[in-house]
PDB file of C-alpha atoms in Angstrom:
ATOM      1  CA  UNK A   1     157.221  48.150 102.819  1.00  0.00           C
ATOM      2  CA  UNK A   2     158.769  51.005 104.801  1.00  0.00           C
ATOM      3  CA  UNK A   3     156.125  53.664 105.463  1.00  0.00           C
ATOM      4  CA  UNK A   4     157.011  57.288 106.103  1.00  0.00           C
ATOM      5  CA  UNK A   5     155.365  59.207 108.907  1.00  0.00           C
ATOM      6  CA  UNK A   6     153.292  61.427 106.618  1.00  0.00           C
ATOM      7  CA  UNK A   7     151.688  58.356 105.047  1.00  0.00           C
ATOM      8  CA  UNK A   8     150.840  56.933 108.470  1.00  0.00           C
ATOM      9  CA  UNK A   9     149.423  60.279 109.635  1.00  0.00           C
ATOM     10  CA  UNK A  10     147.212  60.487 106.559  1.00  0.00           C
ATOM     11  CA  UNK A  11     146.061  56.904 107.071  1.00  0.00           C
ATOM     12  CA  UNK A  12     145.349  57.610 110.750  1.00  0.00           C
ATOM     13  CA  UNK A  13     143.189  60.632 109.916  1.00  0.00           C
ATOM     14  CA  UNK A  14     141.232  58.616 107.362  1.00  0.00           C
ATOM     15  CA  UNK A  15     140.764  55.638 109.682  1.00  0.00           C
ATOM     16  CA  UNK A  16     139.584  57.775 112.597  1.00  0.00           C
ATOM     17  CA  UNK A  17     137.106  59.856 110.573  1.00  0.00           C
ATOM     18  CA  UNK A  18     133.680  58.975 111.936  1.00  0.00           C
ATOM     19  CA  UNK A  19     130.988  58.342 109.300  1.00  0.00           C
ATOM     20  CA  UNK A  20     128.086  60.780 109.386  1.00  0.00           C
ATOM     21  CA  UNK A  21     124.679  59.637 110.667  1.00  0.00           C
ATOM     22  CA  UNK A  22     126.052  56.444 112.206  1.00  0.00           C
ATOM     23  CA  UNK A  23     125.850  55.062 115.724  1.00  0.00           C
ATOM     24  CA  UNK A  24     128.385  52.623 117.195  1.00  0.00           C
ATOM     25  CA  UNK A  25     128.203  50.236 120.137  1.00  0.00           C
ATOM     26  CA  UNK A  26     131.772  50.785 121.309  1.00  0.00           C
ATOM     27  CA  UNK A  27     133.177  54.118 122.486  1.00  0.00           C
ATOM     28  CA  UNK A  28     136.612  53.155 121.184  1.00  0.00           C
ATOM     29  CA  UNK A  29     135.457  53.209 117.565  1.00  0.00           C
ATOM     30  CA  UNK A  30     136.730  56.291 115.706  1.00  0.00           C
ATOM     31  CA  UNK A  31     138.303  57.636 118.896  1.00  0.00           C
ATOM     32  CA  UNK A  32     141.222  55.289 119.582  1.00  0.00           C
ATOM     33  CA  UNK A  33     140.412  52.530 117.057  1.00  0.00           C
ATOM     34  CA  UNK A  34     140.078  53.343 113.354  1.00  0.00           C
ATOM     35  CA  UNK A  35     138.357  51.380 110.592  1.00  0.00           C
ATOM     36  CA  UNK A  36     140.790  49.768 108.160  1.00  0.00           C
ATOM     37  CA  UNK A  37     139.000  46.911 106.316  1.00  0.00           C
ATOM     38  CA  UNK A  38     135.366  46.066 105.493  1.00  0.00           C
ATOM     39  CA  UNK A  39     133.641  42.924 104.245  1.00  0.00           C
ATOM     40  CA  UNK A  40     129.982  42.464 103.325  1.00  0.00           C
ATOM     41  CA  UNK A  41     129.903  38.853 104.505  1.00  0.00           C
ATOM     42  CA  UNK A  42     126.589  38.031 102.811  1.00  0.00           C
ATOM     43  CA  UNK A  43     127.731  39.316  99.450  1.00  0.00           C
ATOM     44  CA  UNK A  44     129.393  36.065  98.279  1.00  0.00           C
ATOM     45  CA  UNK A  45     132.519  37.957  97.176  1.00  0.00           C
ATOM     46  CA  UNK A  46     135.328  35.438  97.686  1.00  0.00           C
ATOM     47  CA  UNK A  47     138.069  37.953  96.994  1.00  0.00           C
ATOM     48  CA  UNK A  48     136.705  40.390  99.568  1.00  0.00           C
ATOM     49  CA  UNK A  49     136.290  37.538 102.068  1.00  0.00           C
ATOM     50  CA  UNK A  50     139.826  36.256 101.493  1.00  0.00           C
ATOM     51  CA  UNK A  51     141.400  39.715 101.806  1.00  0.00           C
ATOM     52  CA  UNK A  52     139.446  40.559 104.953  1.00  0.00           C
ATOM     53  CA  UNK A  53     140.240  37.338 106.834  1.00  0.00           C
ATOM     54  CA  UNK A  54     143.864  37.364 105.669  1.00  0.00           C
ATOM     55  CA  UNK A  55     144.259  40.964 106.838  1.00  0.00           C
ATOM     56  CA  UNK A  56     142.615  40.134 110.175  1.00  0.00           C
ATOM     57  CA  UNK A  57     145.118  37.329 110.840  1.00  0.00           C
ATOM     58  CA  UNK A  58     148.133  39.427 109.827  1.00  0.00           C
ATOM     59  CA  UNK A  59     147.057  42.444 111.873  1.00  0.00           C
ATOM     60  CA  UNK A  60     146.441  40.325 114.966  1.00  0.00           C
ATOM     61  CA  UNK A  61     149.802  38.618 114.502  1.00  0.00           C
ATOM     62  CA  UNK A  62     151.516  42.019 114.331  1.00  0.00           C
ATOM     63  CA  UNK A  63     149.869  43.074 117.598  1.00  0.00           C
ATOM     64  CA  UNK A  64     150.927  39.850 119.347  1.00  0.00           C
ATOM     65  CA  UNK A  65     154.404  39.662 117.834  1.00  0.00           C
ATOM     66  CA  UNK A  66     156.889  38.461 120.447  1.00  0.00           C
ATOM     67  CA  UNK A  67     154.177  37.529 122.940  1.00  0.00           C
ATOM     68  CA  UNK A  68     152.900  34.118 124.020  1.00  0.00           C
ATOM     69  CA  UNK A  69     149.296  35.287 124.450  1.00  0.00           C
ATOM     70  CA  UNK A  70     146.679  37.276 122.519  1.00  0.00           C
ATOM     71  CA  UNK A  71     146.101  39.951 125.139  1.00  0.00           C
ATOM     72  CA  UNK A  72     147.464  42.724 122.933  1.00  0.00           C
ATOM     73  CA  UNK A  73     145.466  41.806 119.820  1.00  0.00           C
ATOM     74  CA  UNK A  74     142.325  41.378 121.929  1.00  0.00           C
ATOM     75  CA  UNK A  75     142.716  45.003 123.000  1.00  0.00           C
ATOM     76  CA  UNK A  76     144.051  46.565 119.819  1.00  0.00           C
ATOM     77  CA  UNK A  77     142.054  44.737 117.134  1.00  0.00           C
ATOM     78  CA  UNK A  78     138.245  44.622 116.937  1.00  0.00           C
ATOM     79  CA  UNK A  79     136.438  42.393 114.449  1.00  0.00           C
ATOM     80  CA  UNK A  80     133.127  44.228 114.473  1.00  0.00           C
ATOM     81  CA  UNK A  81     129.789  43.427 112.841  1.00  0.00           C
ATOM     82  CA  UNK A  82     127.095  45.961 112.059  1.00  0.00           C
ATOM     83  CA  UNK A  83     123.942  46.201 109.998  1.00  0.00           C
ATOM     84  CA  UNK A  84     123.981  48.118 106.738  1.00  0.00           C
ATOM     85  CA  UNK A  85     120.928  49.055 104.660  1.00  0.00           C
ATOM     86  CA  UNK A  86     122.701  48.245 101.389  1.00  0.00           C
ATOM     87  CA  UNK A  87     124.740  45.086 102.093  1.00  0.00           C
ATOM     88  CA  UNK A  88     123.037  43.670 105.191  1.00  0.00           C
ATOM     89  CA  UNK A  89     125.756  42.454 107.535  1.00  0.00           C
ATOM     90  CA  UNK A  90     129.006  44.409 107.367  1.00  0.00           C
ATOM     91  CA  UNK A  91     132.154  43.261 109.154  1.00  0.00           C
ATOM     92  CA  UNK A  92     134.830  45.838 109.895  1.00  0.00           C
ATOM     93  CA  UNK A  93     138.339  45.592 111.316  1.00  0.00           C
ATOM     94  CA  UNK A  94     139.034  48.403 113.783  1.00  0.00           C
ATOM     95  CA  UNK A  95     142.643  48.842 114.862  1.00  0.00           C
ATOM     96  CA  UNK A  96     144.069  50.922 117.695  1.00  0.00           C
ATOM     97  CA  UNK A  97     145.986  53.657 115.911  1.00  0.00           C
ATOM     98  CA  UNK A  98     148.316  54.989 118.619  1.00  0.00           C
ATOM     99  CA  UNK A  99     150.115  53.326 121.495  1.00  0.00           C
ATOM    100  CA  UNK A 100     148.640  53.704 124.989  1.00  0.00           C
ATOM    101  CA  UNK A 101     151.700  55.680 126.099  1.00  0.00           C
ATOM    102  CA  UNK A 102     151.090  58.662 123.785  1.00  0.00           C
ATOM    103  CA  UNK A 103     150.316  62.126 125.159  1.00  0.00           C
ATOM    104  CA  UNK A 104     146.793  63.483 124.862  1.00  0.00           C
ATOM    105  CA  UNK A 105     145.715  67.037 124.160  1.00  0.00           C
ATOM    106  CA  UNK A 106     145.494  69.146 127.291  1.00  0.00           C
ATOM    107  CA  UNK A 107     142.123  70.540 126.213  1.00  0.00           C
ATOM    108  CA  UNK A 108     140.475  67.343 124.964  1.00  0.00           C
ATOM    109  CA  UNK A 109     141.009  63.566 124.731  1.00  0.00           C
ATOM    110  CA  UNK A 110     142.485  63.531 121.238  1.00  0.00           C
ATOM    111  CA  UNK A 111     146.040  62.436 120.615  1.00  0.00           C
ATOM    112  CA  UNK A 112     148.415  65.402 120.845  1.00  0.00           C
ATOM    113  CA  UNK A 113     150.321  66.426 117.747  1.00  0.00           C
ATOM    114  CA  UNK A 114     152.145  69.468 119.103  1.00  0.00           C
ATOM    115  CA  UNK A 115     154.120  70.458 122.195  1.00  0.00           C
ATOM    116  CA  UNK A 116     153.946  74.184 123.005  1.00  0.00           C
ATOM    117  CA  UNK A 117     155.225  76.334 125.894  1.00  0.00           C
ATOM    118  CA  UNK A 118     155.659  79.939 127.031  1.00  0.00           C
ATOM    119  CA  UNK A 119     159.154  81.377 127.259  1.00  0.00           C
ATOM    120  CA  UNK A 120     158.510  82.642 130.768  1.00  0.00           C
ATOM    121  CA  UNK A 121     157.595  79.319 132.352  1.00  0.00           C
ATOM    122  CA  UNK A 122     158.907  76.733 129.887  1.00  0.00           C
ATOM    123  CA  UNK A 123     156.281  74.143 130.807  1.00  0.00           C
ATOM    124  CA  UNK A 124     155.201  72.152 127.804  1.00  0.00           C
ATOM    125  CA  UNK A 125     151.570  71.699 126.896  1.00  0.00           C
ATOM    126  CA  UNK A 126     150.502  68.947 124.546  1.00  0.00           C
ATOM    127  CA  UNK A 127     147.791  69.985 122.106  1.00  0.00           C
ATOM    128  CA  UNK A 128     145.903  68.508 119.179  1.00  0.00           C
ATOM    129  CA  UNK A 129     145.877  70.290 115.811  1.00  0.00           C
ATOM    130  CA  UNK A 130     142.761  72.381 116.456  1.00  0.00           C
ATOM    131  CA  UNK A 131     143.743  73.490 119.958  1.00  0.00           C
ATOM    132  CA  UNK A 132     147.255  74.281 118.759  1.00  0.00           C
ATOM    133  CA  UNK A 133     145.701  76.721 116.260  1.00  0.00           C
ATOM    134  CA  UNK A 134     143.740  78.305 119.105  1.00  0.00           C
ATOM    135  CA  UNK A 135     146.949  78.596 121.122  1.00  0.00           C
ATOM    136  CA  UNK A 136     148.678  80.299 118.158  1.00  0.00           C
ATOM    137  CA  UNK A 137     145.813  82.769 117.775  1.00  0.00           C
ATOM    138  CA  UNK A 138     145.848  83.585 121.476  1.00  0.00           C
ATOM    139  CA  UNK A 139     149.617  84.072 121.460  1.00  0.00           C
ATOM    140  CA  UNK A 140     149.480  86.412 118.483  1.00  0.00           C
ATOM    141  CA  UNK A 141     146.446  88.344 119.694  1.00  0.00           C
ATOM    142  CA  UNK A 142     147.777  89.129 123.153  1.00  0.00           C
ATOM    143  CA  UNK A 143     151.466  89.267 122.226  1.00  0.00           C
ATOM    144  CA  UNK A 144     152.372  86.527 124.665  1.00  0.00           C
ATOM    145  CA  UNK A 145     155.983  85.326 124.565  1.00  0.00           C
ATOM    146  CA  UNK A 146     156.139  81.741 123.280  1.00  0.00           C
ATOM    147  CA  UNK A 147     158.657  79.217 122.095  1.00  0.00           C
ATOM    148  CA  UNK A 148     158.475  77.705 118.640  1.00  0.00           C
ATOM    149  CA  UNK A 149     155.894  74.865 118.640  1.00  0.00           C
ATOM    150  CA  UNK A 150     157.462  71.418 118.446  1.00  0.00           C
ATOM    151  CA  UNK A 151     155.781  68.696 116.419  1.00  0.00           C
ATOM    152  CA  UNK A 152     154.969  65.805 118.733  1.00  0.00           C
ATOM    153  CA  UNK A 153     155.451  62.395 117.119  1.00  0.00           C
ATOM    154  CA  UNK A 154     153.061  59.917 118.747  1.00  0.00           C
ATOM    155  CA  UNK A 155     153.942  56.257 118.248  1.00  0.00           C
ATOM    156  CA  UNK A 156     151.726  54.140 116.028  1.00  0.00           C
ATOM    157  CA  UNK A 157     150.855  50.581 117.047  1.00  0.00           C
ATOM    158  CA  UNK A 158     152.479  47.776 115.078  1.00  0.00           C
ATOM    159  CA  UNK A 159     148.990  46.527 114.219  1.00  0.00           C
ATOM    160  CA  UNK A 160     148.049  49.825 112.587  1.00  0.00           C
ATOM    161  CA  UNK A 161     151.329  50.000 110.657  1.00  0.00           C
ATOM    162  CA  UNK A 162     150.685  46.527 109.212  1.00  0.00           C
ATOM    163  CA  UNK A 163     147.050  47.428 108.448  1.00  0.00           C
ATOM    164  CA  UNK A 164     148.238  50.486 106.509  1.00  0.00           C
ATOM    165  CA  UNK A 165     150.817  48.416 104.618  1.00  0.00           C
ATOM    166  CA  UNK A 166     148.145  45.905 103.612  1.00  0.00           C
ATOM    167  CA  UNK A 167     145.725  48.612 102.481  1.00  0.00           C
ATOM    168  CA  UNK A 168     148.422  50.230 100.330  1.00  0.00           C
ATOM    169  CA  UNK A 169     149.467  46.851  98.912  1.00  0.00           C
ATOM    170  CA  UNK A 170     145.934  46.332  97.590  1.00  0.00           C
ATOM    171  CA  UNK A 171     146.332  49.419  95.421  1.00  0.00           C
ATOM    172  CA  UNK A 172     149.004  47.627  93.394  1.00  0.00           C
ATOM    173  CA  UNK A 173     147.646  44.067  93.517  1.00  0.00           C
ATOM    174  CA  UNK A 174     144.062  43.070  94.442  1.00  0.00           C
ATOM    175  CA  UNK A 175     144.876  39.869  96.385  1.00  0.00           C
ATOM    176  CA  UNK A 176     146.620  39.660  99.757  1.00  0.00           C
ATOM    177  CA  UNK A 177     147.096  35.881  99.732  1.00  0.00           C
ATOM    178  CA  UNK A 178     146.885  34.043  96.396  1.00  0.00           C
ATOM    179  CA  UNK A 179     146.873  30.598  98.024  1.00  0.00           C
ATOM    180  CA  UNK A 180     144.014  31.455 100.371  1.00  0.00           C
ATOM    181  CA  UNK A 181     141.966  32.953  97.562  1.00  0.00           C
ATOM    182  CA  UNK A 182     142.601  29.949  95.275  1.00  0.00           C
ATOM    183  CA  UNK A 183     141.545  27.518  98.000  1.00  0.00           C
ATOM    184  CA  UNK A 184     138.318  29.434  98.591  1.00  0.00           C
ATOM    185  CA  UNK A 185     137.604  29.513  94.862  1.00  0.00           C
ATOM    186  CA  UNK A 186     138.183  25.751  94.604  1.00  0.00           C
ATOM    187  CA  UNK A 187     135.940  25.024  97.601  1.00  0.00           C
ATOM    188  CA  UNK A 188     133.194  27.217  96.148  1.00  0.00           C
ATOM    189  CA  UNK A 189     133.537  25.450  92.782  1.00  0.00           C
ATOM    190  CA  UNK A 190     133.307  22.026  94.400  1.00  0.00           C
ATOM    191  CA  UNK A 191     130.246  23.117  96.387  1.00  0.00           C
ATOM    192  CA  UNK A 192     128.565  24.459  93.238  1.00  0.00           C
ATOM    193  CA  UNK A 193     129.300  21.212  91.397  1.00  0.00           C
ATOM    194  CA  UNK A 194     127.848  19.175  94.261  1.00  0.00           C
ATOM    195  CA  UNK A 195     124.665  21.239  94.241  1.00  0.00           C
ATOM    196  CA  UNK A 196     124.354  20.849  90.459  1.00  0.00           C
ATOM    197  CA  UNK A 197     124.812  17.067  90.676  1.00  0.00           C
ATOM    198  CA  UNK A 198     122.279  16.777  93.504  1.00  0.00           C
ATOM    199  CA  UNK A 199     119.836  18.725  91.377  1.00  0.00           C
ATOM    200  CA  UNK A 200     120.451  16.318  88.496  1.00  0.00           C
ATOM    201  CA  UNK A 201     119.703  13.301  90.740  1.00  0.00           C
ATOM    202  CA  UNK A 202     115.966  13.699  90.226  1.00  0.00           C
ATOM    203  CA  UNK A 203     115.227   9.992  89.594  1.00  0.00           C
ATOM    204  CA  UNK A 204     113.496   9.051  92.832  1.00  0.00           C
ATOM    205  CA  UNK A 205     113.501   5.327  92.029  1.00  0.00           C
ATOM    206  CA  UNK A 206     117.334   5.242  91.896  1.00  0.00           C
ATOM    207  CA  UNK A 207     118.848   4.009  95.149  1.00  0.00           C
ATOM    208  CA  UNK A 208     121.374   6.019  97.157  1.00  0.00           C
ATOM    209  CA  UNK A 209     124.075   3.539  96.156  1.00  0.00           C
ATOM    210  CA  UNK A 210     123.185   3.959  92.479  1.00  0.00           C
ATOM    211  CA  UNK A 211     123.250   7.749  92.846  1.00  0.00           C
ATOM    212  CA  UNK A 212     126.745   7.525  94.305  1.00  0.00           C
ATOM    213  CA  UNK A 213     128.010   5.196  91.562  1.00  0.00           C
ATOM    214  CA  UNK A 214     126.601   7.414  88.808  1.00  0.00           C
ATOM    215  CA  UNK A 215     128.066  10.531  90.413  1.00  0.00           C
ATOM    216  CA  UNK A 216     131.486   8.833  90.581  1.00  0.00           C
ATOM    217  CA  UNK A 217     131.252   8.011  86.888  1.00  0.00           C
ATOM    218  CA  UNK A 218     130.249  11.603  86.135  1.00  0.00           C
ATOM    219  CA  UNK A 219     133.202  13.059  88.066  1.00  0.00           C
ATOM    220  CA  UNK A 220     135.722  10.592  86.609  1.00  0.00           C
ATOM    221  CA  UNK A 221     134.813  11.336  82.996  1.00  0.00           C
ATOM    222  CA  UNK A 222     137.660  13.598  81.823  1.00  0.00           C
ATOM    223  CA  UNK A 223     135.854  14.461  78.583  1.00  0.00           C
ATOM    224  CA  UNK A 224     132.988  16.341  80.208  1.00  0.00           C
ATOM    225  CA  UNK A 225     132.690  20.119  79.879  1.00  0.00           C
ATOM    226  CA  UNK A 226     133.094  20.831  83.565  1.00  0.00           C
ATOM    227  CA  UNK A 227     136.531  19.222  83.629  1.00  0.00           C
ATOM    228  CA  UNK A 228     137.895  21.039  80.604  1.00  0.00           C
ATOM    229  CA  UNK A 229     136.428  24.532  80.862  1.00  0.00           C
ATOM    230  CA  UNK A 230     135.092  25.297  84.333  1.00  0.00           C
ATOM    231  CA  UNK A 231     137.175  26.509  87.255  1.00  0.00           C
ATOM    232  CA  UNK A 232     134.924  28.920  89.200  1.00  0.00           C
ATOM    233  CA  UNK A 233     131.585  28.429  90.906  1.00  0.00           C
ATOM    234  CA  UNK A 234     129.944  30.925  88.539  1.00  0.00           C
ATOM    235  CA  UNK A 235     131.001  28.750  85.586  1.00  0.00           C
ATOM    236  CA  UNK A 236     128.945  25.748  86.691  1.00  0.00           C
ATOM    237  CA  UNK A 237     125.921  25.339  84.410  1.00  0.00           C
ATOM    238  CA  UNK A 238     123.181  23.199  85.943  1.00  0.00           C
ATOM    239  CA  UNK A 239     121.632  22.284  82.576  1.00  0.00           C
ATOM    240  CA  UNK A 240     124.993  21.022  81.273  1.00  0.00           C
ATOM    241  CA  UNK A 241     125.617  19.046  84.454  1.00  0.00           C
ATOM    242  CA  UNK A 242     122.124  17.557  84.159  1.00  0.00           C
ATOM    243  CA  UNK A 243     122.811  16.418  80.586  1.00  0.00           C
ATOM    244  CA  UNK A 244     126.188  14.923  81.460  1.00  0.00           C
ATOM    245  CA  UNK A 245     124.841  13.241  84.593  1.00  0.00           C
ATOM    246  CA  UNK A 246     122.017  11.723  82.544  1.00  0.00           C
ATOM    247  CA  UNK A 247     124.550  10.400  80.020  1.00  0.00           C
ATOM    248  CA  UNK A 248     126.583   8.859  82.866  1.00  0.00           C
ATOM    249  CA  UNK A 249     123.386   7.338  84.260  1.00  0.00           C
ATOM    250  CA  UNK A 250     122.489   5.813  80.901  1.00  0.00           C
ATOM    251  CA  UNK A 251     125.962   4.244  80.662  1.00  0.00           C
ATOM    252  CA  UNK A 252     125.724   2.907  84.204  1.00  0.00           C
ATOM    253  CA  UNK A 253     122.352   1.215  83.717  1.00  0.00           C
ATOM    254  CA  UNK A 254     123.363  -0.073  80.264  1.00  0.00           C
ATOM    255  CA  UNK A 255     126.264  -1.886  81.901  1.00  0.00           C
ATOM    256  CA  UNK A 256     123.929  -3.329  84.544  1.00  0.00           C
ATOM    257  CA  UNK A 257     121.480  -4.462  81.872  1.00  0.00           C
ATOM    258  CA  UNK A 258     124.288  -6.014  79.807  1.00  0.00           C
ATOM    259  CA  UNK A 259     125.508  -7.880  82.860  1.00  0.00           C
ATOM    260  CA  UNK A 260     122.025  -9.227  83.621  1.00  0.00           C
ATOM    261  CA  UNK A 261     121.626 -10.275  79.989  1.00  0.00           C
ATOM    262  CA  UNK A 262     124.942 -12.123  80.003  1.00  0.00           C
ATOM    263  CA  UNK A 263     124.304 -14.043  83.177  1.00  0.00           C
ATOM    264  CA  UNK A 264     120.582 -14.751  82.968  1.00  0.00           C
ATOM    265  CA  UNK A 265     119.840 -14.922  79.222  1.00  0.00           C
ATOM    266  CA  UNK A 266     123.038 -16.192  77.665  1.00  0.00           C
ATOM    267  CA  UNK A 267     123.711 -18.361  80.695  1.00  0.00           C
ATOM    268  CA  UNK A 268     127.453 -17.835  81.031  1.00  0.00           C
ATOM    269  CA  UNK A 269     129.255 -20.142  83.433  1.00  0.00           C
ATOM    270  CA  UNK A 270     130.918 -18.847  86.657  1.00  0.00           C
ATOM    271  CA  UNK A 271     134.310 -18.986  84.906  1.00  0.00           C
ATOM    272  CA  UNK A 272     133.005 -16.891  82.046  1.00  0.00           C
ATOM    273  CA  UNK A 273     131.470 -14.434  84.482  1.00  0.00           C
ATOM    274  CA  UNK A 274     134.874 -13.904  86.128  1.00  0.00           C
ATOM    275  CA  UNK A 275     136.407 -13.425  82.681  1.00  0.00           C
ATOM    276  CA  UNK A 276     133.868 -10.752  81.733  1.00  0.00           C
ATOM    277  CA  UNK A 277     134.201  -9.116  85.110  1.00  0.00           C
ATOM    278  CA  UNK A 278     137.983  -8.841  84.670  1.00  0.00           C
ATOM    279  CA  UNK A 279     137.496  -7.394  81.206  1.00  0.00           C
TER     280      UNK A 279
END
C-alpha cells in the first residue's frame, strides 16, 4: 500500500496526541514515539492478541530491514505495558514517528513543518505549525519583509510507515494474519477441550492409565458433538463433554468386564484369547 504524505501526517498527529489525565514512564512517549496499537492482554480476545503481536513483529522487522542486528527496532519500537482502570493491563506499541535527522522547531523541541526566512538576511528558520503562525502574525503586524514559507517535509521512519499501513489495512479486513489467528483459535479450542475432559474425570477410583485410555476413546470417537460442530473455545460445552466422556467410560469398562468374563468365567484357552484379542 503506497501512502501519500497527507495520510502519514494525519496518522502522525493522531499517534502523537497525548491522552488527557495520563502519566507515562518514558519521556519519548507522545513526543518522538506515537501510540499505534493497543491490546488488553487479560481480555482473552484472540483476534486482538493476534493482530497486536503480528503488528509488533512486522513493525520491528521494518525498522531492522537490511540490518543484521536489532539496534534500530530497540530504539524505534517500544512494547509498553501500563495499568488501565477498565481493562487492567494494557499493552501498547509506540513507534518513533520521524527519523533522527529531521529538523526541530527553533522555538521548541517539536518536529519542524515549515522553513521561513527574512528577505534581508535569507537565513532559514525551522518552525512547527504553531510557531509558524506566530511568525506570520509578527511579519504582518510589523510589516517585516519575508520570503514565502516553504513546507518542510520531515522523513518518517520505515517502522511508522508500516504501522500506518497495518492500521489502515484493518479498516478493510479485521485480521492481519489469518494463519496466526487460526493457530491461536485452535490452541485455545484444544485447551478448552482439555479442561472440559479433566473436569469430566471426576471418578477418583479410576487410575491415571484408565483416565488416559478413556480420554483417547473420547477423542477418537468421530460421532461426538465436539468433533462435528465445535471449532472455537467458546463452543465447548462442559455438560456435553461430561456426558460423552461418561459414555466412553462405560464402553471402556464394559470391554474390560467382557474380557474378564471370557477369560475367567467361560475359561477360554490361550489360543482363543489371542483370537478374541485380534478380533
